[in-house]
Amino acid sequence: MSDTPWWRRAVVYEVYVRSFADSGEDGLGDVPGIRSRLPYLADLGVDALWITPWYPSPLADGGYDVAEYCDVDPRLGSLADVDALLTDAHAAGLRVLVDLVPSHTSVEHPWFTAAVRAGPGSPERALYVLREGRGADGELPPNDWISAFGGPAWTRLVEPDGRPGQWYLHTFAPEQPDLDWSTEEVRSRFDEVLRFWLDRGVDGLRVDAVPAIGKDLTLPDAGHAPGALFESSSWVDSPQWDGDWVHDVVRRWRAVVDEYPGDRVLVSEAVVAGPERTSRYVRPDEMHTTFNFDHLHCPWDAVALREVVDATRVALDPTGAPATWVLSNHDETRHVTRYGREETGVGVMGFDGNAPSDLVLGLRRARAAALLMFALPGSAYVYQGEELGLPEVTDLPEDVLQDPTWVRSGHTVRGRDGCRVPLPWSGDAPPYGNGSGEPWLPQPASWAGLTVAAQDGDPASTLTLYRTALALRRSLADLVGEDLAWDDTDPQVLSFRRGSGFRCVVNLGADPVPVDGEVLLASGPLAAGQLPPDTAVWVRA
Ligand code: NOJ
């Protein structure tokens, strides 16, 4: 298997840059902070990092509002820091993926400010989706489309002469105007952005909100109900999302990446309706892999999880692409909290409320879910802090909330800040060794026992479980292939074999179940050979 590309079974660690590690005292994680923690990541046993946007940004959407694609925000470091990070990461055996945000820019991007200045009909305006409004004076938006963060997807410009003018489309916040990807100009500008990072030596790109590119530019009404929320995962045939022509764009990126040696990879963020539509993004001349949101959104339920595993593998089979598995990311409620709720499936992009959670139960399930994920064939994603068993911070004071969802939902949806609280590294009190300043989102007092230092070396800690699981995943020959064979079991138990003697058993039922074989690793203590509820085990048969 030595000629298998690394990304087919890589464990990729998501670094949310502003919250990972602050090298200074401004309370904001940064590129030198990531570099200083590379030994931790190598020791954890991951293969690659995906680093969320580090570009200059006014931070209307946590950096996904990019004001310059080929630079680093000075608050986070410099291009020289990136070069040093790449050198050190590669020396430590870690690959690095950067985050490309092609569907929209920031309103502060020079392309957009030039478009506003240049006026209607100009080539500068042709880069964006700008239209006249409806109504006698153009005072109504061009159609009924909605924004992912609530409210309409259109904002009216004030023209250079001071009069109200054209409307611009923004699938996300008003500070994120959508680019018009039907234009050759936008496509060729992004070819250069891709080359800029590939030339610098990155190992690949995670590409943001890819289906947003495939909007129907004839702009028909979508027929949304008043007050509808953006739920892309349930949208089929929506004119706002996932139109077939997006794949022409994806093929163009792939052609650029293929100019480069060394197994560079494209990973798509495509939240679309189900495994079949997801698989279209990884056809042989498109992306290499795509996040498995069906897995992330799946409730803690054996039948549902088995269906997701099977449907994923069946849908991907004709493409040849490997599966990916993902439990959490910077947009979703942390899974310790989700799994401790009555409703264990997650809503999309923070739209899943703030129901109470039994965190002891949630952590037990999260640990079992990790062993399930790492035992499955394909690539897995770890969101920073899940290796510490961090819960969502659900009680952030309202005046610190920064997610645009909070304001745009009329202060009804708190949004995604609760999974973005800076990591606790060491010490008994905030900032827990994460720099020396006040963290940009406050860390809870209850995290003192969850720091890396507190968990390091503790055989019962979640950090030790992750380290052990990742080391075994690397060393076990049975896990190298992409095979999986289910055992015939109680429907509340997931049990499957890999290779010639590996078995993973996860008990999602209410009663203990017997397990045979030599225990390699368990997510919680076994009692007299019995696997308790909400516990997973790896055994050699
Ligand atoms: C998906 C990103 O993960 C999310 O954080 C962001 O708000 C949207 N795309 C818009 O860029």
Coordinates of C-alpha atoms and ligand atoms in Angstrom, one line a residue:
M1 CA 0.0 0.0 0.0
S2 CA 3.0 2.3 0.1
D3 CA 2.0 4.0 -3.2
T4 CA -1.4 4.9 -1.8
P5 CA -1.8 8.7 -1.7
W6 CA -1.5 9.9 1.9
W7 CA -4.9 11.6 1.9
R8 CA -6.9 8.4 1.4
R9 CA -6.5 7.5 5.1
A10 CA -5.1 10.6 6.6
V11 CA -6.3 12.0 10.0
V12 CA -6.6 15.7 9.5
Y13 CA -6.7 18.1 12.4
E14 CA -8.7 21.3 12.0
V15 CA -7.0 24.3 13.4
Y16 CA -9.3 27.2 14.0
V17 CA -6.5 29.7 13.9
R18 CA -7.8 32.4 16.2
S19 CA -8.5 30.0 19.0
F20 CA -5.7 27.4 18.7
A21 CA -2.6 29.0 20.2
D22 CA -1.7 32.6 20.9
S23 CA 2.0 33.3 20.8
G24 CA 1.6 36.7 22.3
E25 CA -0.8 38.7 24.5
D26 CA -3.6 39.8 22.3
G27 CA -5.8 36.8 23.1
L28 CA -5.9 35.8 19.5
G29 CA -4.4 32.6 18.2
D30 CA -1.8 33.1 15.4
V31 CA 0.5 31.4 13.0
P32 CA 3.6 31.4 15.3
G33 CA 1.3 29.9 17.9
I34 CA 0.4 27.0 15.5
R35 CA 4.1 26.5 14.8
S36 CA 5.0 26.3 18.5
R37 CA 2.4 23.5 19.0
L38 CA 3.6 21.3 16.1
P39 CA 5.3 18.9 18.5
Y40 CA 1.9 18.5 20.2
L41 CA 0.2 17.7 16.9
A42 CA 2.9 15.3 15.8
D43 CA 2.7 13.5 19.1
L44 CA -1.1 13.3 18.9
G45 CA -0.6 11.3 15.8
V46 CA -2.4 13.2 13.1
D47 CA -1.2 13.3 9.6
A48 CA -2.2 16.8 8.4
L49 CA -3.5 20.1 9.5
W50 CA -6.3 22.1 7.9
I51 CA -5.9 25.7 8.9
T52 CA -9.0 28.0 8.7
P53 CA -8.6 31.3 7.0
W54 CA -5.6 33.4 8.1
Y55 CA -6.1 36.1 5.4
P56 CA -6.6 39.8 6.1
S57 CA -10.2 40.1 7.1
P58 CA -12.5 42.6 8.9
L59 CA -13.8 39.5 10.7
A60 CA -17.5 39.8 9.9
D61 CA -17.6 36.0 9.7
G62 CA -14.6 34.8 11.6
G63 CA -12.2 35.3 8.7
Y64 CA -14.4 33.7 6.0
D65 CA -14.8 37.3 4.7
V66 CA -11.4 37.6 3.0
A67 CA -10.0 41.0 2.1
E68 CA -6.9 39.6 0.3
Y69 CA -6.4 36.1 -0.8
C70 CA -2.6 36.0 -1.0
D71 CA -1.5 37.4 2.3
V72 CA -1.8 36.8 6.1
D73 CA -3.7 39.1 8.5
P74 CA -1.0 41.0 10.4
R75 CA -2.7 40.2 13.6
L76 CA -2.1 36.5 12.9
G77 CA 1.5 36.7 11.5
S78 CA 3.1 37.1 8.1
L79 CA 3.9 35.1 5.0
A80 CA 7.4 34.6 6.5
D81 CA 5.7 32.9 9.5
V82 CA 3.7 30.7 7.1
D83 CA 6.9 29.7 5.3
A84 CA 8.5 28.8 8.6
L85 CA 5.3 26.9 9.6
L86 CA 5.4 24.9 6.4
T87 CA 9.1 24.0 6.8
D88 CA 8.6 22.9 10.4
A89 CA 5.4 21.0 9.8
H90 CA 7.0 19.1 6.9
A91 CA 10.0 18.3 9.0
A92 CA 7.7 16.9 11.7
G93 CA 5.9 14.8 9.0
L94 CA 2.7 16.9 9.0
R95 CA 1.0 18.1 5.8
V96 CA -0.7 21.5 5.7
L97 CA -4.0 22.4 4.0
V98 CA -5.1 26.0 3.7
D99 CA -8.7 27.2 3.4
L100 CA -9.8 28.7 0.1
V101 CA -12.9 30.9 0.2
P102 CA -14.0 31.3 -3.4
S103 CA -17.8 31.9 -3.2
H104 CA -17.5 35.4 -1.8
T105 CA -15.0 38.1 -0.8
S106 CA -15.2 40.6 2.0
V107 CA -16.8 43.9 1.3
E108 CA -13.4 45.3 2.0
H109 CA -11.7 43.3 -0.7
P110 CA -10.2 45.7 -3.3
W111 CA -12.2 43.9 -6.1
F112 CA -15.4 44.9 -4.3
T113 CA -14.5 48.4 -3.4
A114 CA -13.4 48.9 -7.0
A115 CA -16.7 47.5 -8.2
V116 CA -18.7 49.9 -6.0
R117 CA -16.7 52.8 -7.3
A118 CA -16.8 51.8 -10.9
G119 CA -20.6 51.9 -11.1
P120 CA -23.3 49.8 -13.0
G121 CA -22.3 48.2 -16.2
S122 CA -18.5 48.3 -15.5
P123 CA -16.2 45.3 -15.9
E124 CA -15.4 45.6 -12.2
R125 CA -19.1 45.0 -11.3
A126 CA -19.2 42.0 -13.5
L127 CA -17.1 40.1 -11.0
Y128 CA -20.0 40.1 -8.5
V129 CA -23.7 39.3 -8.7
L130 CA -25.1 42.9 -8.8
R131 CA -28.6 43.6 -10.2
E132 CA -31.2 46.3 -10.3
G133 CA -34.0 45.9 -7.7
R134 CA -37.7 45.2 -8.4
G135 CA -40.4 47.8 -7.8
A136 CA -41.0 51.2 -9.3
D137 CA -37.7 52.6 -7.9
G138 CA -35.8 49.3 -7.6
E139 CA -36.5 49.4 -3.9
L140 CA -37.2 45.7 -3.6
P141 CA -34.5 42.9 -3.8
P142 CA -34.2 41.2 -7.2
N143 CA -35.6 38.0 -5.8
D144 CA -36.6 36.2 -2.6
W145 CA -33.3 34.4 -1.8
I146 CA -32.2 34.1 1.8
S147 CA -28.9 34.4 3.6
A148 CA -27.3 31.4 5.4
F149 CA -27.2 33.6 8.5
G150 CA -30.9 34.7 8.4
G151 CA -32.6 37.5 6.5
P152 CA -32.5 38.4 2.8
A153 CA -29.5 37.5 0.6
W154 CA -29.5 40.9 -1.0
T155 CA -28.2 44.3 0.2
R156 CA -28.7 47.6 -1.7
L157 CA -25.6 49.6 -2.6
V158 CA -25.3 53.3 -2.2
E159 CA -23.9 54.4 -5.6
P160 CA -20.9 56.7 -5.9
D161 CA -23.2 59.7 -6.4
G162 CA -25.0 59.0 -3.1
R163 CA -28.2 57.6 -4.5
P164 CA -29.5 54.1 -3.6
G165 CA -28.6 51.8 -6.5
Q166 CA -28.0 48.2 -7.4
W167 CA -28.4 45.2 -5.1
Y168 CA -25.6 42.7 -4.4
L169 CA -26.1 39.1 -3.6
H170 CA -24.6 37.6 -0.5
T171 CA -25.4 33.9 0.3
F172 CA -23.8 34.5 3.7
A173 CA -23.5 37.8 5.6
P174 CA -23.9 41.2 3.9
E175 CA -20.2 41.8 4.4
Q176 CA -19.6 38.7 2.1
P177 CA -20.6 39.7 -1.5
D178 CA -20.9 36.7 -3.9
L179 CA -18.5 36.4 -6.8
D180 CA -19.9 35.6 -10.3
W181 CA -18.2 32.3 -11.1
S182 CA -19.8 32.2 -14.6
T183 CA -17.1 34.7 -15.6
E184 CA -13.7 33.8 -17.0
E185 CA -12.2 36.7 -15.1
V186 CA -13.2 35.3 -11.7
R187 CA -12.0 31.8 -12.7
S188 CA -8.6 33.0 -13.9
R189 CA -8.0 35.2 -10.8
F190 CA -8.6 32.1 -8.6
D191 CA -6.3 30.0 -10.7
E192 CA -3.6 32.4 -9.6
V193 CA -4.7 32.3 -6.0
L194 CA -4.4 28.5 -6.0
R195 CA -1.0 28.7 -7.6
F196 CA 0.1 31.2 -5.1
W197 CA -0.4 28.8 -2.2
L198 CA 0.7 25.7 -4.1
D199 CA 3.9 27.4 -5.1
R200 CA 4.5 28.2 -1.4
G201 CA 4.4 24.5 -0.7
V202 CA 1.0 23.8 0.9
D203 CA -0.2 20.2 0.5
G204 CA -3.7 21.1 -0.4
L205 CA -6.7 23.2 0.0
R206 CA -10.0 22.9 1.8
V207 CA -12.5 24.8 -0.3
D208 CA -15.3 26.6 1.4
A209 CA -19.0 26.5 0.5
V210 CA -18.4 25.0 -2.9
P211 CA -22.1 24.5 -3.8
A212 CA -22.8 28.2 -3.3
I213 CA -20.9 28.8 -6.5
G214 CA -23.5 26.8 -8.4
K215 CA -26.3 29.2 -8.1
D216 CA -28.8 29.8 -10.9
L217 CA -27.7 33.1 -12.3
T218 CA -31.0 33.7 -14.0
L219 CA -32.0 34.4 -10.4
P220 CA -35.5 32.8 -10.2
D221 CA -37.4 33.1 -7.0
A222 CA -36.9 30.1 -4.7
G223 CA -40.3 30.2 -3.1
H224 CA -39.0 30.4 0.5
A225 CA -41.6 30.6 3.3
P226 CA -41.4 33.9 5.2
G227 CA -38.7 33.7 7.9
A228 CA -37.2 30.5 6.4
L229 CA -33.7 29.5 7.5
F230 CA -31.0 28.5 5.2
E231 CA -30.9 24.6 5.3
S232 CA -28.6 23.7 2.5
S233 CA -28.5 20.0 3.5
S234 CA -32.1 19.6 2.8
W235 CA -32.3 21.7 -0.3
V236 CA -32.8 19.8 -3.5
D237 CA -33.3 21.7 -6.7
S238 CA -32.8 25.0 -4.9
P239 CA -31.8 27.7 -7.4
Q240 CA -29.4 29.1 -4.7
W241 CA -27.2 26.0 -4.3
D242 CA -25.5 23.1 -5.9
G243 CA -26.4 23.6 -9.5
D244 CA -24.7 21.2 -11.9
W245 CA -22.4 23.9 -13.4
V246 CA -20.4 24.1 -10.2
H247 CA -18.7 21.0 -11.3
D248 CA -17.1 22.8 -14.3
V249 CA -15.5 25.1 -11.8
V250 CA -14.3 22.3 -9.6
R251 CA -12.7 20.6 -12.6
R252 CA -10.8 23.8 -13.4
W253 CA -9.3 23.9 -9.9
R254 CA -8.4 20.2 -10.2
A255 CA -6.5 20.9 -13.4
V256 CA -4.5 23.6 -11.6
V257 CA -3.7 21.3 -8.6
D258 CA -2.7 18.6 -11.1
E259 CA 0.1 20.8 -12.4
Y260 CA 1.9 20.2 -9.1
P261 CA 3.9 17.2 -7.9
G262 CA 3.5 15.5 -4.6
D263 CA 0.0 14.3 -4.0
R264 CA -1.6 17.7 -3.3
V265 CA -5.2 17.4 -2.3
L266 CA -8.5 19.3 -2.7
V267 CA -11.1 18.8 0.0
S268 CA -14.6 20.2 -0.6
E269 CA -17.0 21.6 1.9
A270 CA -20.2 20.7 0.2
V271 CA -23.2 20.5 2.5
V272 CA -25.7 19.0 0.0
A273 CA -28.7 16.7 0.1
G274 CA -27.3 13.2 0.9
P275 CA -24.4 11.0 -0.1
E276 CA -25.2 10.7 -3.9
R277 CA -25.1 14.5 -4.4
T278 CA -22.0 14.7 -2.2
S279 CA -20.3 12.1 -4.3
R280 CA -20.6 14.2 -7.4
Y281 CA -17.9 16.5 -5.9
V282 CA -15.3 13.7 -5.9
R283 CA -15.6 12.3 -9.4
P284 CA -12.2 11.4 -10.8
D285 CA -11.4 14.9 -12.2
E286 CA -12.9 16.9 -9.4
M287 CA -12.1 17.1 -5.7
H288 CA -10.0 14.4 -4.0
T289 CA -12.2 14.1 -0.9
T290 CA -15.3 15.8 0.6
F291 CA -16.5 16.3 4.1
N292 CA -19.0 13.7 5.2
F293 CA -21.8 16.0 6.7
D294 CA -24.2 13.0 6.7
H295 CA -21.9 11.5 9.3
L296 CA -21.6 14.8 11.3
H297 CA -25.3 15.4 11.3
C298 CA -26.3 11.8 12.2
P299 CA -27.9 11.2 15.6
W300 CA -26.3 8.8 18.1
D301 CA -28.3 5.8 16.8
A302 CA -26.9 2.5 15.6
V303 CA -29.3 2.0 12.7
A304 CA -28.9 5.6 11.5
L305 CA -25.1 5.4 11.8
R306 CA -24.9 2.1 10.0
E307 CA -27.0 3.6 7.2
V308 CA -24.7 6.5 6.9
V309 CA -21.6 4.3 6.7
D310 CA -23.2 2.1 4.0
A311 CA -24.7 4.9 2.0
T312 CA -21.4 6.8 2.0
R313 CA -19.5 3.8 0.8
V314 CA -22.1 2.9 -1.9
A315 CA -22.3 6.5 -3.2
L316 CA -18.5 6.9 -3.3
D317 CA -17.8 3.5 -4.9
P318 CA -18.2 4.6 -8.5
T319 CA -16.0 7.6 -8.0
G320 CA -13.1 5.8 -6.4
A321 CA -12.8 8.5 -3.7
P322 CA -12.2 7.5 -0.1
A323 CA -14.8 8.2 2.5
T324 CA -14.2 10.9 5.1
W325 CA -15.6 10.9 8.7
V326 CA -16.1 13.9 10.8
L327 CA -17.8 14.5 14.1
S328 CA -17.3 18.3 14.7
N329 CA -16.0 21.4 13.2
H330 CA -16.0 25.2 13.8
D331 CA -19.6 25.5 12.5
E332 CA -21.3 22.9 14.6
T333 CA -22.2 22.3 18.3
R334 CA -19.3 20.2 19.8
H335 CA -20.3 16.6 19.8
V336 CA -19.8 16.0 23.5
T337 CA -22.7 18.4 24.0
R338 CA -24.8 17.1 21.1
Y339 CA -24.5 13.5 22.2
G340 CA -25.6 14.4 25.7
R341 CA -28.9 16.0 24.5
E342 CA -32.2 14.3 23.9
E343 CA -31.9 15.2 20.2
T344 CA -28.4 14.0 19.3
G345 CA -28.4 14.9 15.6
V346 CA -27.0 18.3 14.8
G347 CA -28.7 21.2 13.0
V348 CA -26.8 23.0 10.3
M349 CA -24.4 25.9 11.1
G350 CA -25.5 26.4 14.7
F351 CA -29.2 26.3 14.1
D352 CA -29.7 23.5 16.6
G353 CA -30.7 25.5 19.7
N354 CA -29.4 25.4 23.2
A355 CA -31.1 22.4 24.7
P356 CA -29.8 21.0 28.0
S357 CA -27.1 18.3 27.8
D358 CA -25.9 15.5 30.1
L359 CA -22.2 16.1 29.6
V360 CA -21.1 12.9 31.3
L361 CA -23.2 10.9 28.9
G362 CA -22.1 13.1 26.0
L363 CA -18.4 12.5 26.7
R364 CA -18.9 8.7 27.0
R365 CA -20.6 8.7 23.6
A366 CA -18.1 11.1 22.1
R367 CA -15.2 8.7 23.2
A368 CA -17.1 5.8 21.6
A369 CA -17.8 7.8 18.5
A370 CA -14.1 8.5 18.1
L371 CA -13.1 4.9 18.2
L372 CA -15.9 4.2 15.6
M373 CA -14.6 7.0 13.4
F374 CA -11.0 6.0 13.5
A375 CA -11.8 2.3 12.8
L376 CA -13.7 3.1 9.6
P377 CA -11.9 3.0 6.3
G378 CA -11.1 6.4 4.8
S379 CA -9.9 9.7 6.2
A380 CA -11.0 11.2 9.5
Y381 CA -11.2 14.8 10.7
V382 CA -10.5 16.0 14.3
Y383 CA -11.6 19.4 15.3
Q384 CA -9.3 21.1 17.7
G385 CA -10.2 20.4 21.3
E386 CA -12.3 17.3 20.6
E387 CA -9.2 15.3 21.6
L388 CA -9.6 17.0 25.0
G389 CA -13.3 16.1 25.2
L390 CA -14.2 19.8 25.2
P391 CA -18.0 20.5 25.4
E392 CA -19.7 23.4 23.7
V393 CA -19.6 26.6 25.7
T394 CA -23.3 27.4 25.9
D395 CA -23.3 30.3 28.3
L396 CA -21.1 32.8 26.6
P397 CA -22.3 36.3 27.6
E398 CA -24.4 37.9 24.9
D399 CA -22.1 40.9 24.6
V400 CA -19.2 38.7 23.4
L401 CA -21.0 36.8 20.7
Q402 CA -19.5 37.5 17.3
D403 CA -21.2 35.1 14.9
P404 CA -23.3 37.1 12.4
T405 CA -26.1 34.6 13.0
W406 CA -26.7 36.2 16.4
V407 CA -27.6 39.6 15.0
R408 CA -29.2 38.4 11.8
S409 CA -31.5 36.1 13.6
G410 CA -32.8 39.0 15.7
H411 CA -30.9 37.6 18.7
T412 CA -32.6 34.3 18.6
V413 CA -29.8 32.0 17.3
R414 CA -26.6 32.2 19.3
G415 CA -24.6 30.7 16.5
R416 CA -21.2 29.1 16.4
D417 CA -19.0 30.9 19.0
G418 CA -19.5 28.2 21.6
C419 CA -17.4 25.8 19.7
R420 CA -14.7 28.4 18.9
V421 CA -13.6 29.2 22.5
P422 CA -9.7 29.2 22.7
L423 CA -8.1 25.9 23.6
P424 CA -6.9 25.3 27.2
W425 CA -3.3 24.2 27.2
S426 CA -2.2 24.4 30.8
G427 CA -2.7 26.1 34.2
D428 CA -5.7 26.4 36.5
A429 CA -7.3 29.6 35.1
P430 CA -7.9 31.4 31.8
P431 CA -6.1 31.9 29.5
Y432 CA -4.9 28.4 30.4
G433 CA -1.5 28.8 28.7
N434 CA -3.1 30.1 25.5
G435 CA -0.9 33.2 25.3
S436 CA -0.9 35.6 28.1
G437 CA -3.8 38.0 27.2
E438 CA -7.5 37.9 27.6
P439 CA -8.9 35.3 25.1
W440 CA -11.2 36.8 22.4
L441 CA -14.0 34.5 23.7
P442 CA -13.9 33.8 27.5
Q443 CA -12.9 30.3 28.6
P444 CA -15.0 28.6 31.3
A445 CA -13.6 28.0 34.8
S446 CA -14.6 24.4 34.4
W447 CA -11.9 23.8 31.8
A448 CA -9.1 23.6 34.4
G449 CA -9.3 19.8 34.4
L450 CA -9.5 19.6 30.6
T451 CA -6.2 21.3 29.7
V452 CA -3.6 19.4 27.7
A453 CA -1.3 19.5 30.7
A454 CA -4.0 18.1 33.0
Q455 CA -4.7 15.2 30.6
D456 CA -1.2 14.4 29.5
G457 CA -0.1 11.1 30.9
D458 CA -3.5 10.3 32.5
P459 CA -4.4 6.8 31.2
A460 CA -8.1 7.6 31.6
S461 CA -8.1 11.0 29.7
T462 CA -9.6 11.6 26.4
L463 CA -6.3 12.9 25.1
T464 CA -4.6 9.6 26.0
L465 CA -7.5 7.8 24.2
Y466 CA -7.0 9.8 21.0
R467 CA -3.2 9.4 21.1
T468 CA -3.5 5.6 21.6
A469 CA -6.2 5.2 19.0
L470 CA -4.2 7.2 16.4
A471 CA -1.0 5.3 17.1
L472 CA -2.8 2.0 16.7
R473 CA -4.6 3.2 13.6
R474 CA -1.1 3.8 12.1
S475 CA 0.4 0.6 13.2
L476 CA -2.3 -2.0 12.6
A477 CA -1.9 -3.6 9.2
D478 CA -5.6 -4.6 9.3
L479 CA -6.6 -1.0 9.0
V480 CA -4.6 -0.2 5.9
G481 CA -7.1 -1.4 3.3
E482 CA -10.6 0.0 2.6
D483 CA -12.6 -3.1 3.4
L484 CA -15.3 -3.3 6.0
A485 CA -17.5 -6.3 6.8
W486 CA -20.5 -6.0 9.2
D487 CA -21.2 -8.7 11.8
D488 CA -24.7 -9.8 12.2
T489 CA -25.7 -8.3 15.6
D490 CA -28.4 -6.8 17.7
P491 CA -29.5 -3.7 15.8
Q492 CA -28.4 -1.5 18.7
V493 CA -24.8 -2.7 18.3
L494 CA -22.4 -1.8 15.5
S495 CA -19.8 -4.5 14.9
F496 CA -17.6 -4.8 11.9
R497 CA -14.3 -6.5 10.9
R498 CA -11.4 -5.1 9.0
G499 CA -8.4 -7.0 7.5
S500 CA -7.9 -10.5 8.9
G501 CA -8.5 -10.0 12.6
F502 CA -9.5 -6.5 13.6
R503 CA -13.0 -5.9 15.0
C504 CA -14.7 -2.7 16.2
V505 CA -17.8 -3.1 18.4
V506 CA -19.9 -0.1 19.5
N507 CA -22.7 -0.6 21.9
L508 CA -25.5 2.0 21.4
G509 CA -28.1 0.0 23.3
A510 CA -29.3 0.1 26.9
D511 CA -27.7 -3.1 28.1
P512 CA -24.1 -4.5 28.2
V513 CA -23.1 -6.9 25.4
P514 CA -20.4 -9.6 25.5
V515 CA -17.2 -9.2 23.4
D516 CA -14.7 -11.8 22.5
G517 CA -11.1 -11.5 21.6
E518 CA -8.0 -9.6 22.8
V519 CA -8.9 -6.0 23.7
L520 CA -6.7 -3.5 22.0
L521 CA -8.4 -0.4 23.1
A522 CA -11.7 0.6 24.7
S523 CA -13.4 3.9 25.1
G524 CA -14.4 3.1 28.7
P525 CA -13.9 0.3 31.2
L526 CA -15.3 -3.1 30.3
A527 CA -17.1 -5.0 33.1
A528 CA -16.3 -8.8 33.2
G529 CA -15.9 -9.1 29.4
Q530 CA -19.1 -7.1 28.8
L531 CA -19.2 -3.9 26.8
P532 CA -21.3 -1.3 28.6
P533 CA -23.8 1.0 26.8
D534 CA -22.3 4.0 24.9
T535 CA -18.9 2.3 24.8
A536 CA -16.7 1.1 21.9
V537 CA -13.9 -1.4 21.8
W538 CA -11.3 -2.5 19.3
V539 CA -10.4 -6.2 19.6
R540 CA -8.2 -8.7 17.8
A541 CA -10.4 -11.6 17.0
Ligands
NOJ1 C1 -18.5 27.6 5.7 C2 -17.5 27.9 6.8 O1 -17.1 26.8 7.5 C3 -18.2 28.9 7.7 O2 -17.5 29.1 8.9 C4 -18.5 30.1 7.0 O3 -19.3 31.0 7.8 C5 -19.3 29.9 5.7 N1 -18.8 28.7 4.9 C6 -19.2 31.1 4.8 O4 -17.9 31.2 4.3

